[in-house]
Short mmCIF file of C-alpha atoms in Angstrom, two decimals:
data_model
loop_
_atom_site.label_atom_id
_atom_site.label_comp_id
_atom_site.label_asym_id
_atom_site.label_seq_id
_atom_site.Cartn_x
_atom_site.Cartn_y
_atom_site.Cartn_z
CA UNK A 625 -70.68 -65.40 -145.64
CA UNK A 626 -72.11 -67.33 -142.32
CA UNK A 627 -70.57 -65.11 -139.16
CA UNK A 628 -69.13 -67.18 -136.65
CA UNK A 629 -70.70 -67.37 -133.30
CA UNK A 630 -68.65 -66.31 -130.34
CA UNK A 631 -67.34 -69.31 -127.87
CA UNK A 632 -68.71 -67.97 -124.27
CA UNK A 633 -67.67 -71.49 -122.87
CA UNK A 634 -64.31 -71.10 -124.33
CA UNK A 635 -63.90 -67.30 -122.94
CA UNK A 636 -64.57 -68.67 -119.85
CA UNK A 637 -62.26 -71.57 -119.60
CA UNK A 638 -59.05 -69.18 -120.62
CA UNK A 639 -60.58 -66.55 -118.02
CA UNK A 640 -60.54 -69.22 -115.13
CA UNK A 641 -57.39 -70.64 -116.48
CA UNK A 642 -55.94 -66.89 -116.37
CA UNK A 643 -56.72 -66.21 -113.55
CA UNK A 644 -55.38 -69.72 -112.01
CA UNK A 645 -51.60 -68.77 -113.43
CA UNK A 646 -52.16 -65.59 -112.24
CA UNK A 647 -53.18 -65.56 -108.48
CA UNK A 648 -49.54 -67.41 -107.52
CA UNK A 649 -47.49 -64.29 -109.02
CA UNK A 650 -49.19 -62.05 -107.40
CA UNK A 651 -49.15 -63.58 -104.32
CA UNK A 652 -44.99 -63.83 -105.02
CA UNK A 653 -44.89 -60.38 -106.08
CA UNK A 654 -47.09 -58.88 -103.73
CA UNK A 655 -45.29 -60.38 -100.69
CA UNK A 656 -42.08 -59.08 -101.41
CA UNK A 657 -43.02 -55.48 -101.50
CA UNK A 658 -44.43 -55.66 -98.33
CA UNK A 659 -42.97 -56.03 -94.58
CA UNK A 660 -43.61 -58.96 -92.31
CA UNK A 661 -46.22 -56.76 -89.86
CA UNK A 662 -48.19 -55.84 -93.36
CA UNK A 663 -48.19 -59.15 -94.84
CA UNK A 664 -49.00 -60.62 -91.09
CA UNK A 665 -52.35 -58.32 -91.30
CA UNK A 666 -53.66 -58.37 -94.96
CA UNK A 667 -52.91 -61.96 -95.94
CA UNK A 668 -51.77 -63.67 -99.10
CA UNK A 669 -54.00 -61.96 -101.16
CA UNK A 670 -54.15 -58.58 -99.41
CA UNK A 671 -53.18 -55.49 -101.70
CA UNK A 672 -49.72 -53.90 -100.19
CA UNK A 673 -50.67 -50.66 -98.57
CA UNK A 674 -46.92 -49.78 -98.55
CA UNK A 675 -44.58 -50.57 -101.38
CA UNK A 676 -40.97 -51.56 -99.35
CA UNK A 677 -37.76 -53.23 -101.29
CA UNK A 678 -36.51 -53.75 -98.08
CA UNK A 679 -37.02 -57.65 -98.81
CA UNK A 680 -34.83 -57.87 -101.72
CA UNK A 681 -32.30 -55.67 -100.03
CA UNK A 682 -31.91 -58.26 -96.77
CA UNK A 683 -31.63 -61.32 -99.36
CA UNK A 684 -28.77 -60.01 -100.40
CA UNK A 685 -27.67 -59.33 -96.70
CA UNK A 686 -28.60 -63.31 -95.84
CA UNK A 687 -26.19 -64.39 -98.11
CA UNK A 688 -28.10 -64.42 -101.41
CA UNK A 689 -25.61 -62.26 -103.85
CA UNK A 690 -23.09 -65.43 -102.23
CA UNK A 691 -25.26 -68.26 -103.59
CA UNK A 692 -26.24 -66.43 -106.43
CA UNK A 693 -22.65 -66.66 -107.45
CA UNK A 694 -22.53 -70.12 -106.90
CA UNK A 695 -25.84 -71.45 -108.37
CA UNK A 696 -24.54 -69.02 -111.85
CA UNK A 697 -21.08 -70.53 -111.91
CA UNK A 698 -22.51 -74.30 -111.68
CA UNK A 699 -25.37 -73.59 -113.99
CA UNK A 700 -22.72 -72.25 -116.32
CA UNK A 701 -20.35 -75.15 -116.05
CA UNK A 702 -22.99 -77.59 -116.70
CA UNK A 703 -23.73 -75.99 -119.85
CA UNK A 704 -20.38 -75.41 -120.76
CA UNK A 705 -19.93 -79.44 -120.35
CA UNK A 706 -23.04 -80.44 -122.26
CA UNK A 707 -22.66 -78.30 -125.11
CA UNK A 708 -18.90 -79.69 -125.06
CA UNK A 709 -19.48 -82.96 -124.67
CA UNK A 710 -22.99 -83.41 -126.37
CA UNK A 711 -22.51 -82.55 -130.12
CA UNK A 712 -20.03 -84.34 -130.91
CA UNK A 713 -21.69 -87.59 -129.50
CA UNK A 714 -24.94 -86.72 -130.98
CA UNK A 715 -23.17 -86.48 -134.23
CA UNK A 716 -21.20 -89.99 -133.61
CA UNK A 717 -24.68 -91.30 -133.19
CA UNK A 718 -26.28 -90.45 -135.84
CA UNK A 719 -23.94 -90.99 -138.61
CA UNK A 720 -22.39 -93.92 -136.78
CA UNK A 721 -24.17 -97.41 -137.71
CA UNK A 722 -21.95 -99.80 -135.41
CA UNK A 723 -23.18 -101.66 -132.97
CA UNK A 724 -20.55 -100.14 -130.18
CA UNK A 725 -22.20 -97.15 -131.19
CA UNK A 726 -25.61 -98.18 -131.06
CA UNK A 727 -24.44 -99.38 -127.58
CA UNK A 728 -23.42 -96.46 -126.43
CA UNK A 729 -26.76 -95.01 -127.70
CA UNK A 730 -29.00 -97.71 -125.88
CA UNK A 731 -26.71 -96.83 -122.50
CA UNK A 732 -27.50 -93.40 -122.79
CA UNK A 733 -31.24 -93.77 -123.09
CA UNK A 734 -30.59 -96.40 -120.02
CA UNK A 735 -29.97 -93.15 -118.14
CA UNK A 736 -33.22 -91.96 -118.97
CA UNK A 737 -34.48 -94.44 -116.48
CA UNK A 738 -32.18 -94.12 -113.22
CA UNK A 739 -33.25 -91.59 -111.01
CA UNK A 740 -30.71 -89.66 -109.21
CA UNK A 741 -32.71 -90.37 -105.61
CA UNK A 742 -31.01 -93.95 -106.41
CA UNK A 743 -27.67 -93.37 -106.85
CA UNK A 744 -26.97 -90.48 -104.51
CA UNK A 745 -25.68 -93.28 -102.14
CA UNK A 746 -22.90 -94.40 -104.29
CA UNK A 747 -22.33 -91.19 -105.39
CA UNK A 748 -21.65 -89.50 -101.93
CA UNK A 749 -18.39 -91.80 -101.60
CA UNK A 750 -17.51 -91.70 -104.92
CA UNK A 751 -17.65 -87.83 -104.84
CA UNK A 752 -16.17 -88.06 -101.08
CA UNK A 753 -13.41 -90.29 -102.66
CA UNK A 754 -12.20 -87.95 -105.28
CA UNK A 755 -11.71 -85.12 -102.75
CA UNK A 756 -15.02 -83.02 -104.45
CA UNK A 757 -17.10 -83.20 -101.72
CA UNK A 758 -18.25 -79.65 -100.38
CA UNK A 759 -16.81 -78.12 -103.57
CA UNK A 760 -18.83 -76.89 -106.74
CA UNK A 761 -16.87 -79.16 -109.13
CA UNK A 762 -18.32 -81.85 -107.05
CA UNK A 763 -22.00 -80.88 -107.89
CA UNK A 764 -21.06 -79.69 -111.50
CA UNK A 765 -19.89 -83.23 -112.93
CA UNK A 766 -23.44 -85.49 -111.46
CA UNK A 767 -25.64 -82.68 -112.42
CA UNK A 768 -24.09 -82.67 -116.17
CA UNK A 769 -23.74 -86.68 -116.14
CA UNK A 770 -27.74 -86.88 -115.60
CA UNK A 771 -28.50 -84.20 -118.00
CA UNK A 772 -26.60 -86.06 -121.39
CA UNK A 773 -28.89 -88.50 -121.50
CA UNK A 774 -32.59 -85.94 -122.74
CA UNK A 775 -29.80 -83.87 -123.89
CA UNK A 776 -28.27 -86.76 -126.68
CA UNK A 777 -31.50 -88.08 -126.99
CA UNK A 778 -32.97 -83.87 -127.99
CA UNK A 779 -29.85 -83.47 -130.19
CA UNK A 780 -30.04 -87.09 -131.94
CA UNK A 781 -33.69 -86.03 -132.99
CA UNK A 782 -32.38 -83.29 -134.41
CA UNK A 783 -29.23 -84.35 -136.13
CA UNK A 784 -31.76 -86.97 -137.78
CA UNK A 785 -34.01 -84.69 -139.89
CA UNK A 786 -30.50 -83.33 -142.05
CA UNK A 787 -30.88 -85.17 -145.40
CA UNK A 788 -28.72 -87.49 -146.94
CA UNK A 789 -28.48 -85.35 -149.84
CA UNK A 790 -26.93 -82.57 -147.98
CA UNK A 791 -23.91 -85.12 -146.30
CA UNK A 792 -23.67 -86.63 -149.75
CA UNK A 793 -23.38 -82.75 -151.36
CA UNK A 794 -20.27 -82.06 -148.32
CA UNK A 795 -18.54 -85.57 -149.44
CA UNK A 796 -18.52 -84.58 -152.84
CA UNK A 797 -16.78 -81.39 -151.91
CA UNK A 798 -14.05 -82.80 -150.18
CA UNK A 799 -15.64 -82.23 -146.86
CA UNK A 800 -13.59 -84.62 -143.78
CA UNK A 801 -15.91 -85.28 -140.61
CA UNK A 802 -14.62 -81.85 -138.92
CA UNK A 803 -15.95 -79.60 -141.07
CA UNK A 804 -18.78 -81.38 -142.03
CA UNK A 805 -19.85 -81.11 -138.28
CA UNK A 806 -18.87 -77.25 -137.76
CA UNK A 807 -20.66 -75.92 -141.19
CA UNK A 808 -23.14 -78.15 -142.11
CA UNK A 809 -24.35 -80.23 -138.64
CA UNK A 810 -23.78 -77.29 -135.87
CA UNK A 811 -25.75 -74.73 -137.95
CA UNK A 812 -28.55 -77.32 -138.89
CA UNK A 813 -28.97 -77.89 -134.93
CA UNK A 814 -29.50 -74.51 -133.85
CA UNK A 815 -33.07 -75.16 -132.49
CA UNK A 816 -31.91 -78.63 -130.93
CA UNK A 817 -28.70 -77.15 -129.62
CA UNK A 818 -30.98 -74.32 -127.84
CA UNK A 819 -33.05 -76.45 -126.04
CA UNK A 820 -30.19 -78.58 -124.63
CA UNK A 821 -28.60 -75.29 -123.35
CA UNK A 822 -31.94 -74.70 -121.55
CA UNK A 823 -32.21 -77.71 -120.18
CA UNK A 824 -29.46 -77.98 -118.97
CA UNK A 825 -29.58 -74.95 -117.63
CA UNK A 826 -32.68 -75.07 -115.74
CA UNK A 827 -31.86 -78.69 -114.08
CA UNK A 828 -28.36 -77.21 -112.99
CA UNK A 829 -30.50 -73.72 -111.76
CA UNK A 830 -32.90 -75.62 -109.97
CA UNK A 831 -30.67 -78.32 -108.50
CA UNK A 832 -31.52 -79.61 -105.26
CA UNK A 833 -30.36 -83.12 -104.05
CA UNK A 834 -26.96 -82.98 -105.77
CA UNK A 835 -25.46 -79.98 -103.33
CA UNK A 836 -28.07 -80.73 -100.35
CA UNK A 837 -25.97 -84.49 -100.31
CA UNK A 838 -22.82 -82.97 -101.80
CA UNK A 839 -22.10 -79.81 -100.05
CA UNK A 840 -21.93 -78.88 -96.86
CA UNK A 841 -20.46 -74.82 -96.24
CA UNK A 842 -22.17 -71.52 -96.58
CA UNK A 843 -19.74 -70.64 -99.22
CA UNK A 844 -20.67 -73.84 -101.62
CA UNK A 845 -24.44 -72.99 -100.95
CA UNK A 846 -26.95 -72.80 -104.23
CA UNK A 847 -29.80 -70.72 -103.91
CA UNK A 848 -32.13 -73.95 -103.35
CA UNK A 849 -30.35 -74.74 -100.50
CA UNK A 850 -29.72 -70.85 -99.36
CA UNK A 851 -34.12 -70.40 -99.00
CA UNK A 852 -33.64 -72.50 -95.42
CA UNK A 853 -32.31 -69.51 -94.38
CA UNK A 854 -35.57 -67.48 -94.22
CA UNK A 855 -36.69 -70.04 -92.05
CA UNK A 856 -35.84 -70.48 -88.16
CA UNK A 857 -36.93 -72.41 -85.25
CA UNK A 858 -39.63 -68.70 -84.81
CA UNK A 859 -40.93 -69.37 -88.48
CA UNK A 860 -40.83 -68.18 -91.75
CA UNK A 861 -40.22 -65.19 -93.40
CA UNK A 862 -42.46 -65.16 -95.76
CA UNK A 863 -42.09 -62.10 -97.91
CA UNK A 864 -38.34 -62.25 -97.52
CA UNK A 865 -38.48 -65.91 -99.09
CA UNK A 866 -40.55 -64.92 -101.79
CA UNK A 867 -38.75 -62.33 -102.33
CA UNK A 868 -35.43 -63.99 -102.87
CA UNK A 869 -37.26 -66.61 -105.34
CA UNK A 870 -38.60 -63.64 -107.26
CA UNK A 871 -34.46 -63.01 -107.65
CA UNK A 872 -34.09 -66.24 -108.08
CA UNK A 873 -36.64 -66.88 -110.90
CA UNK A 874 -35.04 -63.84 -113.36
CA UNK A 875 -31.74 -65.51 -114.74
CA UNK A 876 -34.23 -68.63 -115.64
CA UNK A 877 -36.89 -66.57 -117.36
CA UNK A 878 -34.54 -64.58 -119.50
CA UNK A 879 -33.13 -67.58 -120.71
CA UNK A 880 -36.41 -68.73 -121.66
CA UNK A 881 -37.65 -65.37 -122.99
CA UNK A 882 -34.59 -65.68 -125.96
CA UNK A 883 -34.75 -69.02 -126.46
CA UNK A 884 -38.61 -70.13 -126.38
CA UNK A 885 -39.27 -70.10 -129.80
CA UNK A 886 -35.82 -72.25 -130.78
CA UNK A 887 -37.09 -74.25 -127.72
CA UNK A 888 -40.00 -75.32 -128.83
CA UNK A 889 -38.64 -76.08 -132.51
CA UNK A 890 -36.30 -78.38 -130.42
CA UNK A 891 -38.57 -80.22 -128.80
CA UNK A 892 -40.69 -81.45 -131.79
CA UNK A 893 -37.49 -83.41 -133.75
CA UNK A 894 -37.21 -85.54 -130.13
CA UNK A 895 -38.65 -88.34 -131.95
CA UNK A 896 -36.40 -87.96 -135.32
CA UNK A 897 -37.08 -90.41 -138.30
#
């Protein structure tokens, strides 16, 4: 039996590459355990001589619990919308062989193609029009309108690897459209249906140009827009401002954490059959 030999090159690209992902969290971490004076005198990449959570505790002072609460109630709306609104299409799509709905199809993968930096324009007065501006339902609806298009084009690949043979097996058993979607498509699109929901969640999370054009008050601020505050016309509060991304960065990563492996399923039926 011929013994391997080890891959030194190999070790040392994953140690470099280690060490690459590494350095920014602890520079993030770091920072927000230590005050401004401390940070001011070790540097980025000095080791905190004395541990403080005062950072985290003035985030919440600046208004952070406030956007918190705002950010979680869009991000959660968005969702709710998508997984709504999403499924059902998905599923009109796929076992739908009209043209109108081979239309609709085509328009949604049109979507893929608009940025929202080109229609923020129009949709300032159209938002200003409907009486939404500076409220969170104004920022909920564009956020979830540009995320169905990835979104029906994830769950499409999905819905497209269920067999035939398993619609067929429903129609023989008396099965209308209704229940064939809630017991045999729904439960089949688990993995698909997983990585909409973090999707969607992570471009309502990290939304930026939506409520920066669309809002205006401290009590419709997102955290993305609530990290200005660390910074005055003095400078920037550095370890306060990592600090409150550190907060910032938990809801997203939990997500992730339950959901990776379902996510990643997800993402390989994009392309379908």
């Amino acid at each position: 039996m011929t013994r391997r030999r080890p891959n030194y090159l190999a070790g040392v690209g994953v140690t470099l590459w280690l060490f690459v992902v590494a350095m920014p969290l602890y520079v993030m971490l770091g920072a927000g355990v230590q005050s401004r004076a401390d940070y001011g005198a070790s540097g980025p990449l000095g080791f905190p001589d004395h541990f403080t959570l005062s950072n985290y505790v003035d985030s919440f002072s600046n208004g952070f619990g406030r956007y918190f609460v705002n950010t979680a109630i869009v991000t959660a709306s968005v969702v709710a919308i998508v997984v709504l609104l999403v499924p059902p299409l998905a599923f009109a799509i796929v076992r739908n062989r009209g043209r109108s709905t081979s239309g609709v199809f085509r328009l949604f993968l049109l979507g893929l193609a608009i940025p929202a930096q080109a229609v923020i324009v129009p949709m300032f007065y159209v938002i200003s029009e409907a009486g939404l501006y500076d409220n969170l339902i104004g920022v909920i609806l564009p956020t979830a309108a540009f995320c169905m298009p990835v979104c029906v084009l994830i769950l499409t690949g999905t819905m497209r690897d269920i067999t035939d043979d398993l619609f067929e097996a429903m129609a023989i058993d008396g099965a209308d459209a209704r229940r064939v979607f809630f017991k045999l498509v729904v439960p089949l699109s688990k993995s698909g249906l997983s990585t909409v929901v973090v999707f969607a969640a992570l471009q309502a999370w990290n939304g930026f140009l939506f409520p920066l054009v669309l809002t205006q008050s401290e009590e419709t601020k997102v955290i993305t827009l609530g990290l200005y505050n660390f910074q005055t016309q003095y400078g920037v509060d550095i370890p306060g401002l990592l600090a409150a991304v550190v907060l910032s960065t938990v809801p997203v990563l939990l997500v992730y954490l339950f959901a990776r492996r379902a996510l990643v399923q997800g993402l390989m039926g994009v392309g379908g059959k």
